[in-house]
């Protein structure tokens, strides 16, 4: 991921039920290969109930801290 100093908000897991082991594996892989300090899973982590809140577009600053005046970068992951 190219998050640099930003916190990525990952979408696509909203309608799944990842187990604790699934989440541990994802976070371990992110910690090993990612450059961000943490990540949010939209619809999974409490700070990111939806994408607008995660990106800070729903008022209140947002979990990922993008804010309404900052550019939001979207990266599509494919198989």
CSV table of N, CA, C and O in Angstrom, one decimal:
chain,number,residue,atom,x,y,z
A,1,UNK,N,0.8,-1.2,0.0
A,1,UNK,CA,0.0,0.0,0.0
A,1,UNK,C,0.9,1.2,0.0
A,1,UNK,O,1.9,1.3,0.6
A,2,UNK,N,0.4,2.3,-0.6
A,2,UNK,CA,1.1,3.5,-0.7
A,2,UNK,C,0.5,4.6,0.2
A,2,UNK,O,0.3,5.7,-0.2
A,3,UNK,N,0.3,4.3,1.4
A,3,UNK,CA,-0.4,5.2,2.3
A,3,UNK,C,0.5,6.3,2.9
A,3,UNK,O,0.0,7.3,3.3
A,4,UNK,N,1.8,6.0,2.8
A,4,UNK,CA,2.7,7.0,3.4
A,4,UNK,C,2.4,7.3,4.8
A,4,UNK,O,2.3,6.4,5.6
A,5,UNK,N,2.1,8.5,5.1
A,5,UNK,CA,1.7,8.9,6.5
A,5,UNK,C,0.2,8.9,6.8
A,5,UNK,O,-0.2,9.2,7.8
A,6,UNK,N,-0.5,8.5,5.7
A,6,UNK,CA,-2.0,8.4,5.9
A,6,UNK,C,-2.4,7.0,6.4
A,6,UNK,O,-1.6,6.1,6.4
A,7,UNK,N,-3.6,6.9,6.9
A,7,UNK,CA,-4.1,5.7,7.4
A,7,UNK,C,-5.1,5.1,6.4
A,7,UNK,O,-6.1,5.8,6.1
A,8,UNK,N,-4.8,4.0,5.8
A,8,UNK,CA,-5.6,3.5,4.7
A,8,UNK,C,-7.0,3.0,5.3
A,8,UNK,O,-7.0,2.4,6.4
A,9,UNK,N,-8.0,3.2,4.6
A,9,UNK,CA,-9.3,2.6,4.9
A,9,UNK,C,-9.7,1.6,3.8
A,9,UNK,O,-9.9,1.9,2.7
A,10,UNK,N,-9.7,0.3,4.2
A,10,UNK,CA,-9.9,-0.8,3.3
A,10,UNK,C,-11.4,-1.1,3.2
A,10,UNK,O,-12.0,-1.3,4.2
A,11,UNK,N,-11.9,-1.1,2.0
A,11,UNK,CA,-13.3,-1.5,1.8
A,11,UNK,C,-13.4,-2.9,1.1
A,11,UNK,O,-12.4,-3.4,0.7
A,12,UNK,N,-14.6,-3.4,1.1
A,12,UNK,CA,-14.8,-4.7,0.5
A,12,UNK,C,-15.1,-5.8,1.5
A,12,UNK,O,-15.4,-6.9,1.1
A,13,UNK,N,-14.9,-5.5,2.8
A,13,UNK,CA,-15.2,-6.6,3.8
A,13,UNK,C,-16.4,-6.3,4.6
A,13,UNK,O,-16.7,-7.0,5.5
A,14,UNK,N,-17.2,-5.3,4.2
A,14,UNK,CA,-18.4,-4.8,4.9
A,14,UNK,C,-19.4,-5.9,5.1
A,14,UNK,O,-20.1,-6.0,6.1
A,15,UNK,N,-19.5,-6.8,4.1
A,15,UNK,CA,-20.6,-7.8,4.1
A,15,UNK,C,-20.0,-9.2,4.4
A,15,UNK,O,-20.7,-10.2,4.0
A,16,UNK,N,-18.9,-9.2,4.9
A,16,UNK,CA,-18.3,-10.5,5.3
A,16,UNK,C,-18.2,-10.6,6.8
A,16,UNK,O,-18.5,-9.7,7.5
A,17,UNK,N,-17.8,-11.8,7.3
A,17,UNK,CA,-17.7,-12.0,8.7
A,17,UNK,C,-16.3,-12.5,9.0
A,17,UNK,O,-16.2,-13.7,9.3
A,18,UNK,N,-15.3,-11.7,8.9
A,18,UNK,CA,-13.9,-12.2,9.1
A,18,UNK,C,-13.8,-12.6,10.6
A,18,UNK,O,-14.2,-12.0,11.5
A,19,UNK,N,-13.1,-13.8,10.8
A,19,UNK,CA,-12.8,-14.2,12.1
A,19,UNK,C,-11.7,-13.4,12.7
A,19,UNK,O,-11.0,-12.7,12.0
A,20,UNK,N,-11.4,-13.6,14.0
A,20,UNK,CA,-10.3,-13.0,14.6
A,20,UNK,C,-9.0,-13.4,14.0
A,20,UNK,O,-8.1,-12.6,13.8
A,21,UNK,N,-8.9,-14.7,13.6
A,21,UNK,CA,-7.7,-15.2,13.0
A,21,UNK,C,-7.5,-14.5,11.6
A,21,UNK,O,-6.4,-14.2,11.2
A,22,UNK,N,-8.6,-14.3,10.9
A,22,UNK,CA,-8.5,-13.6,9.6
A,22,UNK,C,-8.0,-12.2,9.8
A,22,UNK,O,-7.1,-11.7,9.0
A,23,UNK,N,-8.5,-11.5,10.8
A,23,UNK,CA,-8.1,-10.1,11.0
A,23,UNK,C,-6.7,-10.1,11.5
A,23,UNK,O,-5.9,-9.2,11.1
A,24,UNK,N,-6.3,-11.0,12.3
A,24,UNK,CA,-4.9,-11.1,12.8
A,24,UNK,C,-3.9,-11.3,11.6
A,24,UNK,O,-2.9,-10.6,11.5
A,25,UNK,N,-4.3,-12.2,10.7
A,25,UNK,CA,-3.5,-12.5,9.5
A,25,UNK,C,-3.4,-11.2,8.6
A,25,UNK,O,-2.3,-10.9,8.1
A,26,UNK,N,-4.5,-10.5,8.4
A,26,UNK,CA,-4.5,-9.3,7.5
A,26,UNK,C,-3.6,-8.3,8.2
A,26,UNK,O,-2.8,-7.6,7.5
A,27,UNK,N,-3.8,-8.0,9.5
A,27,UNK,CA,-3.0,-7.0,10.1
A,27,UNK,C,-1.5,-7.3,10.2
A,27,UNK,O,-0.7,-6.4,10.1
A,28,UNK,N,-1.2,-8.6,10.4
A,28,UNK,CA,0.2,-9.0,10.4
A,28,UNK,C,0.8,-8.8,9.1
A,28,UNK,O,1.9,-8.3,9.0
A,29,UNK,N,0.1,-9.1,8.0
A,29,UNK,CA,0.6,-8.9,6.6
A,29,UNK,C,0.8,-7.4,6.4
A,29,UNK,O,1.8,-6.9,5.8
A,30,UNK,N,-0.2,-6.6,6.8
A,30,UNK,CA,-0.1,-5.1,6.6
A,30,UNK,C,1.1,-4.6,7.4
A,30,UNK,O,1.8,-3.8,6.9
A,31,UNK,N,1.3,-5.0,8.6
A,31,UNK,CA,2.4,-4.6,9.5
A,31,UNK,C,3.7,-4.9,8.9
A,31,UNK,O,4.7,-4.2,9.1
A,32,UNK,N,3.8,-6.0,8.2
A,32,UNK,CA,5.0,-6.5,7.6
A,32,UNK,C,5.4,-5.7,6.3
A,32,UNK,O,6.5,-5.4,6.0
A,33,UNK,N,4.3,-5.4,5.5
A,33,UNK,CA,4.6,-4.8,4.1
A,33,UNK,C,4.1,-3.4,4.0
A,33,UNK,O,4.5,-2.7,3.0
A,34,UNK,N,3.2,-2.9,4.9
A,34,UNK,CA,2.7,-1.6,4.7
A,34,UNK,C,3.5,-0.5,5.4
A,34,UNK,O,4.4,-0.8,6.2
A,35,UNK,N,3.3,0.7,4.9
A,35,UNK,CA,4.1,1.8,5.5
A,35,UNK,C,3.3,2.6,6.4
A,35,UNK,O,3.8,3.5,7.0
A,36,UNK,N,2.0,2.4,6.5
A,36,UNK,CA,1.1,3.2,7.4
A,36,UNK,C,1.2,2.7,8.8
A,36,UNK,O,1.6,1.5,9.1
A,37,UNK,N,0.9,3.6,9.8
A,37,UNK,CA,1.0,3.2,11.2
A,37,UNK,C,-0.2,2.2,11.6
A,37,UNK,O,0.0,1.6,12.7
A,38,UNK,N,-1.3,2.2,10.9
A,38,UNK,CA,-2.4,1.4,11.2
A,38,UNK,C,-3.3,1.3,10.0
A,38,UNK,O,-3.0,1.9,9.0
A,39,UNK,N,-4.4,0.6,10.1
A,39,UNK,CA,-5.4,0.6,9.0
A,39,UNK,C,-6.8,0.5,9.6
A,39,UNK,O,-7.0,0.1,10.7
A,40,UNK,N,-7.8,0.9,8.8
A,40,UNK,CA,-9.2,0.7,9.1
A,40,UNK,C,-9.8,-0.2,8.1
A,40,UNK,O,-9.6,-0.1,6.9
A,41,UNK,N,-10.7,-1.0,8.6
A,41,UNK,CA,-11.5,-1.9,7.7
A,41,UNK,C,-12.9,-1.4,7.8
A,41,UNK,O,-13.6,-1.5,8.8
A,42,UNK,N,-13.3,-0.7,6.7
A,42,UNK,CA,-14.7,-0.1,6.7
A,42,UNK,C,-15.7,-1.2,7.0
A,42,UNK,O,-15.7,-2.3,6.4
A,43,UNK,N,-16.6,-0.9,8.0
A,43,UNK,CA,-17.6,-1.8,8.3
A,43,UNK,C,-17.2,-2.9,9.3
A,43,UNK,O,-18.0,-3.7,9.8
A,44,UNK,N,-15.9,-2.9,9.7
A,44,UNK,CA,-15.4,-3.9,10.6
A,44,UNK,C,-14.8,-3.3,11.8
A,44,UNK,O,-15.2,-3.6,12.9
A,45,UNK,N,-13.9,-2.3,11.7
A,45,UNK,CA,-13.3,-1.6,12.8
A,45,UNK,C,-14.3,-0.6,13.3
A,45,UNK,O,-15.0,0.1,12.5
A,46,UNK,N,-14.4,-0.4,14.6
A,46,UNK,CA,-15.4,0.6,15.2
A,46,UNK,C,-15.2,2.0,14.7
A,46,UNK,O,-16.2,2.7,14.6
A,47,UNK,N,-14.0,2.4,14.4
A,47,UNK,CA,-13.7,3.8,14.0
A,47,UNK,C,-14.1,4.1,12.6
A,47,UNK,O,-14.1,5.2,12.1
A,48,UNK,N,-14.5,3.0,11.9
A,48,UNK,CA,-14.8,3.2,10.4
A,48,UNK,C,-16.1,2.4,10.1
A,48,UNK,O,-16.1,1.5,9.3
A,49,UNK,N,-17.2,2.9,10.7
A,49,UNK,CA,-18.5,2.2,10.4
A,49,UNK,C,-18.9,2.3,8.9
A,49,UNK,O,-19.6,1.5,8.4
A,50,UNK,N,-18.5,3.4,8.2
A,50,UNK,CA,-18.7,3.6,6.8
A,50,UNK,C,-17.5,4.4,6.2
A,50,UNK,O,-16.7,5.0,7.0
A,51,UNK,N,-17.5,4.4,4.9
A,51,UNK,CA,-16.3,5.0,4.2
A,51,UNK,C,-16.3,6.5,4.5
A,51,UNK,O,-15.2,7.1,4.7
A,52,UNK,N,-17.4,7.2,4.5
A,52,UNK,CA,-17.4,8.7,4.7
A,52,UNK,C,-16.8,9.0,6.1
A,52,UNK,O,-16.0,9.9,6.2
A,53,UNK,N,-17.2,8.3,7.1
A,53,UNK,CA,-16.6,8.6,8.4
A,53,UNK,C,-15.2,8.2,8.5
A,53,UNK,O,-14.3,8.9,9.0
A,54,UNK,N,-14.8,7.1,7.9
A,54,UNK,CA,-13.4,6.7,7.9
A,54,UNK,C,-12.5,7.7,7.2
A,54,UNK,O,-11.4,8.0,7.6
A,55,UNK,N,-13.0,8.4,6.2
A,55,UNK,CA,-12.2,9.4,5.4
A,55,UNK,C,-12.3,10.8,6.0
A,55,UNK,O,-11.7,11.7,5.5
A,56,UNK,N,-13.2,10.9,7.0
A,56,UNK,CA,-13.4,12.2,7.6
A,56,UNK,C,-14.3,13.1,6.8
A,56,UNK,O,-14.2,14.4,6.9
A,57,UNK,N,-15.1,12.6,5.9
A,57,UNK,CA,-16.0,13.4,5.1
A,57,UNK,C,-17.4,13.5,5.7
A,57,UNK,O,-18.2,14.2,5.2
A,58,UNK,N,-17.6,12.8,6.8
A,58,UNK,CA,-18.9,12.8,7.4
A,58,UNK,C,-19.0,13.7,8.7
A,58,UNK,O,-19.8,13.6,9.5
A,59,UNK,N,-18.0,14.6,8.8
A,59,UNK,CA,-17.9,15.5,10.0
A,59,UNK,C,-17.2,14.8,11.1
A,59,UNK,O,-17.2,13.6,11.2
A,60,UNK,N,-16.6,15.6,11.9
A,60,UNK,CA,-15.9,15.0,13.1
A,60,UNK,C,-14.5,14.6,12.9
A,60,UNK,O,-13.9,14.0,13.7
A,61,UNK,N,-13.9,14.9,11.7
A,61,UNK,CA,-12.5,14.6,11.5
A,61,UNK,C,-12.2,13.3,10.9
A,61,UNK,O,-11.3,13.2,10.1
A,62,UNK,N,-13.0,12.3,11.2
A,62,UNK,CA,-12.8,11.0,10.6
A,62,UNK,C,-11.7,10.2,11.2
A,62,UNK,O,-10.7,10.7,11.8
A,63,UNK,N,-11.8,8.9,11.1
A,63,UNK,CA,-10.8,8.0,11.6
A,63,UNK,C,-9.5,8.0,10.8
A,63,UNK,O,-8.4,8.1,11.4
A,64,UNK,N,-9.6,8.1,9.5
A,64,UNK,CA,-8.4,8.1,8.7
A,64,UNK,C,-7.9,9.5,8.5
A,64,UNK,O,-6.8,9.6,8.1
A,65,UNK,N,-8.6,10.5,9.0
A,65,UNK,CA,-8.1,11.8,9.0
A,65,UNK,C,-7.9,12.5,7.7
A,65,UNK,O,-7.1,13.4,7.6
A,66,UNK,N,-8.6,12.1,6.6
A,66,UNK,CA,-8.4,12.8,5.3
A,66,UNK,C,-8.9,14.2,5.4
A,66,UNK,O,-8.3,15.1,4.9
A,67,UNK,N,-10.1,14.3,5.9
A,67,UNK,CA,-10.7,15.7,6.0
A,67,UNK,C,-11.2,16.0,4.6
A,67,UNK,O,-10.8,15.5,3.6
A,68,UNK,N,-12.2,16.9,4.6
A,68,UNK,CA,-12.9,17.2,3.4
A,68,UNK,C,-12.0,18.0,2.4
A,68,UNK,O,-12.3,18.0,1.2
A,69,UNK,N,-11.0,18.7,2.9
A,69,UNK,CA,-10.2,19.5,2.0
A,69,UNK,C,-8.9,18.7,1.4
A,69,UNK,O,-8.2,19.3,0.7
A,70,UNK,N,-8.7,17.5,1.8
A,70,UNK,CA,-7.6,16.7,1.3
A,70,UNK,C,-8.0,15.7,0.2
A,70,UNK,O,-9.1,15.3,0.2
A,71,UNK,N,-7.1,15.5,-0.6
A,71,UNK,CA,-7.3,14.5,-1.7
A,71,UNK,C,-7.4,13.1,-1.2
A,71,UNK,O,-6.6,12.7,-0.3
A,72,UNK,N,-8.4,12.4,-1.7
A,72,UNK,CA,-8.5,11.0,-1.3
A,72,UNK,C,-8.0,10.1,-2.4
A,72,UNK,O,-8.5,10.2,-3.5
A,73,UNK,N,-7.0,9.3,-2.2
A,73,UNK,CA,-6.5,8.4,-3.2
A,73,UNK,C,-7.2,7.0,-3.1
A,73,UNK,O,-7.3,6.5,-2.0
A,74,UNK,N,-7.6,6.5,-4.2
A,74,UNK,CA,-8.3,5.2,-4.3
A,74,UNK,C,-7.4,4.3,-5.0
A,74,UNK,O,-6.9,4.6,-6.1
A,75,UNK,N,-7.2,3.1,-4.4
A,75,UNK,CA,-6.3,2.1,-5.0
A,75,UNK,C,-7.2,0.8,-5.1
A,75,UNK,O,-7.7,0.3,-4.1
A,76,UNK,N,-7.4,0.3,-6.3
A,76,UNK,CA,-8.2,-0.9,-6.4
A,76,UNK,C,-7.3,-2.1,-6.4
A,76,UNK,O,-6.3,-2.2,-7.2
A,77,UNK,N,-7.6,-3.1,-5.6
A,77,UNK,CA,-6.9,-4.3,-5.5
A,77,UNK,C,-7.7,-5.4,-6.3
A,77,UNK,O,-8.9,-5.5,-6.1
A,78,UNK,N,-7.0,-6.0,-7.2
A,78,UNK,CA,-7.6,-7.1,-8.0
A,78,UNK,C,-6.9,-8.4,-7.8
A,78,UNK,O,-5.8,-8.4,-7.3
A,79,UNK,N,-7.5,-9.4,-8.3
A,79,UNK,CA,-6.9,-10.7,-8.1
A,79,UNK,C,-5.7,-10.9,-9.1
A,79,UNK,O,-5.6,-10.4,-10.1
